[in-house]
mmCIF file of C-alpha atoms in Angstrom:
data_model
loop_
_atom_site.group_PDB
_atom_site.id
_atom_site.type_symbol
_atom_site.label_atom_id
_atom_site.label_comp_id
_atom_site.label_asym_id
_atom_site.label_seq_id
_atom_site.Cartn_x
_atom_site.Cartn_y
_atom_site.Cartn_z
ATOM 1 C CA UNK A 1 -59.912 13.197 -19.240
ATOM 2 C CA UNK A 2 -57.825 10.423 -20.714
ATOM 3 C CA UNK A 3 -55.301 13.257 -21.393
ATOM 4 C CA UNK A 4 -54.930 14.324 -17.720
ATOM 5 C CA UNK A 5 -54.975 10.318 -16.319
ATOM 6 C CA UNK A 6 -51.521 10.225 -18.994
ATOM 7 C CA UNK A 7 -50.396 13.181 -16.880
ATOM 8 C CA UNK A 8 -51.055 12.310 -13.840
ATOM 9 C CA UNK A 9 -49.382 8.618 -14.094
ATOM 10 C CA UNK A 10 -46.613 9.960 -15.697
ATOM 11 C CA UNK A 11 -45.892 12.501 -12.735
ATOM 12 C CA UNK A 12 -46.017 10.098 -10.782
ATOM 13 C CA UNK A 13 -43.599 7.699 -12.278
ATOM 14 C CA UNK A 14 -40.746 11.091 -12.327
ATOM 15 C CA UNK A 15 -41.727 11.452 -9.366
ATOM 16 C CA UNK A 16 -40.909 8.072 -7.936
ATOM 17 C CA UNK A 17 -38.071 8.214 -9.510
ATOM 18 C CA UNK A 18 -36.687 11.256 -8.319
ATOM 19 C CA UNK A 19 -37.497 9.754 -5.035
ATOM 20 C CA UNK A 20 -35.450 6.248 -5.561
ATOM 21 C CA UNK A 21 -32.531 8.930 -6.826
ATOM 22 C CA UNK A 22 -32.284 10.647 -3.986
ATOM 23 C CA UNK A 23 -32.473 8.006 -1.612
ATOM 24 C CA UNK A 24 -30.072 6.061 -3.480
ATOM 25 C CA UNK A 25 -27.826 9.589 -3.433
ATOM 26 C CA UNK A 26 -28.044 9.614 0.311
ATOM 27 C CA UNK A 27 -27.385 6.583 0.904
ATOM 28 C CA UNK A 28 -24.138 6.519 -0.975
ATOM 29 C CA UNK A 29 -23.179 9.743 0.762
ATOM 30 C CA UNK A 30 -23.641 8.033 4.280
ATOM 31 C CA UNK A 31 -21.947 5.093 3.085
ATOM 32 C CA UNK A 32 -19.117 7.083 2.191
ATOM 33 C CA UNK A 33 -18.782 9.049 5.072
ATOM 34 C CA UNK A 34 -18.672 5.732 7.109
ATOM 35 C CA UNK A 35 -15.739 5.220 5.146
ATOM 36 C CA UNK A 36 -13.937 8.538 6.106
ATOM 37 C CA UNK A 37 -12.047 6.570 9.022
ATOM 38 C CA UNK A 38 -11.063 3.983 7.300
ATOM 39 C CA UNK A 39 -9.311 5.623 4.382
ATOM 40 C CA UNK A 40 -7.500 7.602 7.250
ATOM 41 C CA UNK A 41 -6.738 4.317 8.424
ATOM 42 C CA UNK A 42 -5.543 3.256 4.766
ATOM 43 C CA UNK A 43 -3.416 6.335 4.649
ATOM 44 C CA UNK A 44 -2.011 5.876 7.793
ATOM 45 C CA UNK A 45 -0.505 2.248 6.732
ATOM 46 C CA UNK A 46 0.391 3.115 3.335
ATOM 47 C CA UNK A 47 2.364 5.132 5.341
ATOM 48 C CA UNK A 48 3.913 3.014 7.383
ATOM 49 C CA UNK A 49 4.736 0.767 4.270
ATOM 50 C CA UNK A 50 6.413 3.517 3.330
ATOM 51 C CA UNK A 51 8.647 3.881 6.261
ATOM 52 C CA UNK A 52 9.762 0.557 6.576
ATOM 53 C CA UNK A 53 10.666 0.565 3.370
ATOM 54 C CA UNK A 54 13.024 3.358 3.655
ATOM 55 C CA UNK A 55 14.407 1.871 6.685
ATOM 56 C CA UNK A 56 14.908 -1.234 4.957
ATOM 57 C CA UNK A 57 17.190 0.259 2.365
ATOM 58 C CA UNK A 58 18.751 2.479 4.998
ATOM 59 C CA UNK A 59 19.892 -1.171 6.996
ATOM 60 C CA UNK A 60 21.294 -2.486 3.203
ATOM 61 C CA UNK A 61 23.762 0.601 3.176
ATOM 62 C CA UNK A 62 27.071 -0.684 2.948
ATOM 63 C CA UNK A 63 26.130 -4.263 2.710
ATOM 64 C CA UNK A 64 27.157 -6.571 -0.038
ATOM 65 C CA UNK A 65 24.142 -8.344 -1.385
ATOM 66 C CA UNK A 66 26.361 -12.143 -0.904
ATOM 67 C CA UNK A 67 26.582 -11.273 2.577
ATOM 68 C CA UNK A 68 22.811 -12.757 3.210
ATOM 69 C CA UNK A 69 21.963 -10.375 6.035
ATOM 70 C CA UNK A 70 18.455 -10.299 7.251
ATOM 71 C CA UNK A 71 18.080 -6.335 6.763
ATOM 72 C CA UNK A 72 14.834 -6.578 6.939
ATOM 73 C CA UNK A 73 14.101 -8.015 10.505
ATOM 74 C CA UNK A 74 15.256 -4.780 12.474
ATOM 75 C CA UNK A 75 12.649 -2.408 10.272
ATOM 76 C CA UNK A 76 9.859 -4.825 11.061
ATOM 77 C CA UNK A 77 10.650 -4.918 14.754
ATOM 78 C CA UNK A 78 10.583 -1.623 15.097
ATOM 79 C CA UNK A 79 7.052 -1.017 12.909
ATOM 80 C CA UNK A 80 5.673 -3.913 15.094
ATOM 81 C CA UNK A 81 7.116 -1.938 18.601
ATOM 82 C CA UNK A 82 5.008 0.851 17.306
ATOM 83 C CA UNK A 83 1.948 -0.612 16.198
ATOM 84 C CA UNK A 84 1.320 -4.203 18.275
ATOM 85 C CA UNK A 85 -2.204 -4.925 15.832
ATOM 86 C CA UNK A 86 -0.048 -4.857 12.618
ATOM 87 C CA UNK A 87 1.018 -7.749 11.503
ATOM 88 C CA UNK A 88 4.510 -6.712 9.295
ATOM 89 C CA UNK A 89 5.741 -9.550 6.533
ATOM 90 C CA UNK A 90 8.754 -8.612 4.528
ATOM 91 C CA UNK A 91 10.579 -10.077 1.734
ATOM 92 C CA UNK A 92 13.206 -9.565 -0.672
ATOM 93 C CA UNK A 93 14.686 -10.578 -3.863
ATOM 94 C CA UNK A 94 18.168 -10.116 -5.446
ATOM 95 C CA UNK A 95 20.231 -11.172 -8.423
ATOM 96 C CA UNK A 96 23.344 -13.648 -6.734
ATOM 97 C CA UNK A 97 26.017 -10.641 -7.461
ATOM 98 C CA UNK A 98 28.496 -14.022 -7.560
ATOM 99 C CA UNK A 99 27.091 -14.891 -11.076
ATOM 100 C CA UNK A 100 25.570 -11.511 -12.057
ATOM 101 C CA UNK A 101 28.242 -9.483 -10.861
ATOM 102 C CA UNK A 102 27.510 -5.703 -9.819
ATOM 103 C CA UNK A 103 24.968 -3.557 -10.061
ATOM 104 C CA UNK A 104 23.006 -6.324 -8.243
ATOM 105 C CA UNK A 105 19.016 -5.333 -9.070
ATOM 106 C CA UNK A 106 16.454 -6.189 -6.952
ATOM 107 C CA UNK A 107 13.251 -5.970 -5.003
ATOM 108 C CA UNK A 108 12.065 -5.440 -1.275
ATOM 109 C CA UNK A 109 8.585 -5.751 -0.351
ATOM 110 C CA UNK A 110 6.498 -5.012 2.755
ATOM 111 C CA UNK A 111 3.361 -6.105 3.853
ATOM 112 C CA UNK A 112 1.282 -4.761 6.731
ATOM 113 C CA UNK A 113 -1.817 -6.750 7.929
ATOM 114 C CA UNK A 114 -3.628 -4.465 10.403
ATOM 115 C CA UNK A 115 -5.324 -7.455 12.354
ATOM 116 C CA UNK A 116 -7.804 -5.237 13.924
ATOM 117 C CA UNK A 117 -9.412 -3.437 11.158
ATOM 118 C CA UNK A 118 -8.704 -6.670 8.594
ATOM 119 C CA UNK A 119 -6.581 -4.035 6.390
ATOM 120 C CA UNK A 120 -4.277 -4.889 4.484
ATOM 121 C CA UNK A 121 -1.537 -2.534 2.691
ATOM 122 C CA UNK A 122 1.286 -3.832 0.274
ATOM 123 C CA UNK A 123 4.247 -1.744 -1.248
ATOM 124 C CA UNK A 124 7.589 -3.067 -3.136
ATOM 125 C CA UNK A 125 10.959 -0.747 -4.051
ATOM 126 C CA UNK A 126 12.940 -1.760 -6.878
ATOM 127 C CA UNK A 127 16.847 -1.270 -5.799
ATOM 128 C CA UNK A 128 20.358 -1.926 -6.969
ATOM 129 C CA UNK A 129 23.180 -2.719 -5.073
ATOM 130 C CA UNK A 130 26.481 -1.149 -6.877
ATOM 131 C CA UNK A 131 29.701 -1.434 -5.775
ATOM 132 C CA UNK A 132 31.823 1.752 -5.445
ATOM 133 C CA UNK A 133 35.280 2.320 -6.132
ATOM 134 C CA UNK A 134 36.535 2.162 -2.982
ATOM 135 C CA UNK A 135 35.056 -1.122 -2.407
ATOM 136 C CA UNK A 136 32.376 -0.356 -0.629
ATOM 137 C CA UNK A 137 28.072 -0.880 -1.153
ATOM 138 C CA UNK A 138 25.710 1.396 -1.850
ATOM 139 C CA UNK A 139 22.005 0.267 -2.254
ATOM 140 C CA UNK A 140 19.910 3.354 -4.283
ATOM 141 C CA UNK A 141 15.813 2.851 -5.051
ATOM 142 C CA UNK A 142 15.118 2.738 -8.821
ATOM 143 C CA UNK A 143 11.633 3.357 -8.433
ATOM 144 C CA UNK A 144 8.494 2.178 -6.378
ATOM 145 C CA UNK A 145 5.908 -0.658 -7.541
ATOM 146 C CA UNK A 146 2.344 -0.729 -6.923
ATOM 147 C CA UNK A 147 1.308 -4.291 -6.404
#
Protein backbone atom coordinates (compact mmCIF):
# COMPACT_ATOMS: atom_id res chain seq x y z
CA UNK A 1 0.00 0.00 0.00
CA UNK A 2 2.53 2.52 1.21
CA UNK A 3 4.36 1.62 -2.06
CA UNK A 4 1.48 2.63 -4.39
CA UNK A 5 0.51 6.05 -2.08
CA UNK A 6 4.66 6.91 -3.13
CA UNK A 7 3.39 6.33 -6.67
CA UNK A 8 0.56 7.87 -6.79
CA UNK A 9 1.90 11.33 -5.13
CA UNK A 10 4.71 11.24 -7.17
CA UNK A 11 2.53 11.09 -10.48
CA UNK A 12 0.97 13.56 -9.45
CA UNK A 13 3.69 15.99 -8.69
CA UNK A 14 5.16 15.15 -12.79
CA UNK A 15 2.14 15.60 -13.54
CA UNK A 16 1.60 19.07 -12.20
CA UNK A 17 4.48 19.89 -13.45
CA UNK A 18 4.12 19.00 -16.87
CA UNK A 19 1.03 21.01 -16.54
CA UNK A 20 2.79 24.43 -15.14
CA UNK A 21 5.34 23.61 -18.33
CA UNK A 22 3.04 23.73 -20.74
CA UNK A 23 1.11 26.52 -19.65
CA UNK A 24 4.10 28.45 -19.06
CA UNK A 25 5.14 27.21 -22.92
CA UNK A 26 1.92 28.66 -24.19
CA UNK A 27 1.96 31.44 -22.69
CA UNK A 28 5.34 32.50 -23.94
CA UNK A 29 4.27 31.48 -27.42
CA UNK A 30 1.20 33.94 -27.25
CA UNK A 31 3.29 36.47 -25.78
CA UNK A 32 5.51 36.25 -28.57
CA UNK A 33 3.22 36.26 -31.22
CA UNK A 34 1.77 39.55 -29.72
CA UNK A 35 5.07 40.72 -30.42
CA UNK A 36 5.11 39.77 -34.20
CA UNK A 37 3.87 43.47 -35.06
CA UNK A 38 5.98 45.13 -33.21
CA UNK A 39 9.28 43.70 -34.35
CA UNK A 40 7.83 44.52 -37.90
CA UNK A 41 7.46 47.79 -36.50
CA UNK A 42 11.20 47.66 -35.13
CA UNK A 43 12.33 46.60 -38.54
CA UNK A 44 10.55 49.05 -40.24
CA UNK A 45 12.46 52.03 -38.23
CA UNK A 46 15.72 50.47 -38.13
CA UNK A 47 15.07 50.98 -41.49
CA UNK A 48 14.36 54.23 -41.71
CA UNK A 49 17.51 54.96 -39.48
CA UNK A 50 19.09 53.54 -42.08
CA UNK A 51 17.90 55.78 -44.79
CA UNK A 52 18.44 58.90 -43.26
CA UNK A 53 21.60 58.04 -42.63
CA UNK A 54 22.54 57.49 -46.13
CA UNK A 55 20.89 60.61 -47.05
CA UNK A 56 22.76 62.36 -44.55
CA UNK A 57 26.10 61.48 -46.02
CA UNK A 58 24.69 61.89 -49.51
CA UNK A 59 23.87 65.97 -48.39
CA UNK A 60 27.86 66.08 -46.92
CA UNK A 61 29.10 65.25 -50.58
CA UNK A 62 31.22 67.92 -51.61
CA UNK A 63 31.07 69.84 -48.44
CA UNK A 64 34.04 70.89 -46.44
CA UNK A 65 33.55 69.90 -42.86
CA UNK A 66 34.60 74.05 -41.73
CA UNK A 67 31.80 75.03 -43.76
CA UNK A 68 29.24 74.25 -40.66
CA UNK A 69 26.31 73.28 -42.85
CA UNK A 70 23.33 71.78 -41.22
CA UNK A 71 23.31 68.54 -43.58
CA UNK A 72 21.36 66.97 -41.49
CA UNK A 73 18.08 69.10 -41.36
CA UNK A 74 16.93 68.28 -45.06
CA UNK A 75 17.16 64.20 -44.31
CA UNK A 76 15.07 64.69 -41.21
CA UNK A 77 12.47 66.77 -43.00
CA UNK A 78 11.98 64.53 -45.39
CA UNK A 79 11.77 61.20 -42.85
CA UNK A 80 9.34 63.42 -40.79
CA UNK A 81 7.15 64.31 -44.35
CA UNK A 82 6.89 60.59 -44.54
CA UNK A 83 6.17 59.45 -41.23
CA UNK A 84 4.29 62.54 -39.11
CA UNK A 85 4.36 60.05 -35.55
CA UNK A 86 8.23 59.84 -35.72
CA UNK A 87 9.90 62.02 -33.93
CA UNK A 88 13.63 62.30 -35.97
CA UNK A 89 16.75 63.84 -33.71
CA UNK A 90 20.04 64.00 -35.47
CA UNK A 91 23.45 64.88 -34.52
CA UNK A 92 26.89 64.96 -35.59
CA UNK A 93 30.41 65.15 -34.60
CA UNK A 94 33.64 66.10 -36.46
CA UNK A 95 37.32 66.74 -35.88
CA UNK A 96 37.80 70.96 -36.67
CA UNK A 97 39.74 70.00 -40.14
CA UNK A 98 41.39 73.75 -39.25
CA UNK A 99 43.55 72.09 -36.48
CA UNK A 100 43.33 68.42 -37.56
CA UNK A 101 43.74 68.97 -41.05
CA UNK A 102 42.27 66.32 -43.63
CA UNK A 103 40.93 63.26 -43.50
CA UNK A 104 38.47 64.91 -41.03
CA UNK A 105 36.86 61.62 -38.99
CA UNK A 106 33.72 61.70 -37.61
CA UNK A 107 30.30 60.58 -36.53
CA UNK A 108 26.53 61.13 -37.56
CA UNK A 109 23.83 59.80 -35.56
CA UNK A 110 20.05 59.42 -35.95
CA UNK A 111 17.44 58.91 -33.68
CA UNK A 112 13.83 58.02 -34.42
CA UNK A 113 11.20 58.21 -31.58
CA UNK A 114 8.03 56.62 -32.99
CA UNK A 115 5.62 58.63 -30.58
CA UNK A 116 2.81 56.33 -31.20
CA UNK A 117 4.10 52.98 -30.45
CA UNK A 118 6.79 54.59 -27.67
CA UNK A 119 9.66 52.96 -30.00
CA UNK A 120 12.57 54.05 -30.10
CA UNK A 121 15.47 53.14 -32.76
CA UNK A 122 19.12 54.61 -32.68
CA UNK A 123 21.93 54.14 -35.38
CA UNK A 124 25.43 56.14 -35.80
CA UNK A 125 27.96 55.99 -39.14
CA UNK A 126 31.46 56.61 -38.59
CA UNK A 127 32.73 58.91 -41.72
CA UNK A 128 35.70 60.84 -42.97
CA UNK A 129 35.76 63.79 -44.84
CA UNK A 130 39.02 63.75 -47.28
CA UNK A 131 39.94 66.22 -49.46
CA UNK A 132 40.69 65.27 -53.11
CA UNK A 133 43.17 66.51 -55.36
CA UNK A 134 41.28 68.66 -57.18
CA UNK A 135 40.14 70.42 -54.20
CA UNK A 136 37.13 69.13 -53.75
CA UNK A 137 35.18 66.87 -50.57
CA UNK A 138 34.31 63.64 -50.46
CA UNK A 139 32.62 62.20 -47.26
CA UNK A 140 32.96 57.97 -47.39
CA UNK A 141 31.32 55.71 -44.25
CA UNK A 142 34.05 53.80 -42.35
CA UNK A 143 31.74 51.58 -40.80
CA UNK A 144 28.34 51.54 -38.82
CA UNK A 145 28.00 51.62 -34.82
CA UNK A 146 25.49 49.94 -32.83
CA UNK A 147 24.67 52.12 -29.89
Amino acid sequence: MRKNGFLTVYTLWVGLIMVFLASSTCLLSVQFLKQIPYRRQCVQMDYDVQAVLRDCVEEMQGQSMAKKREFLQAPMRRCQALHPEYEVQGEEMHYDPIFFGYPTPGYVSVRIHDTKRHIWRWGSLKVQTQKEADGSYKTIILHGVRD
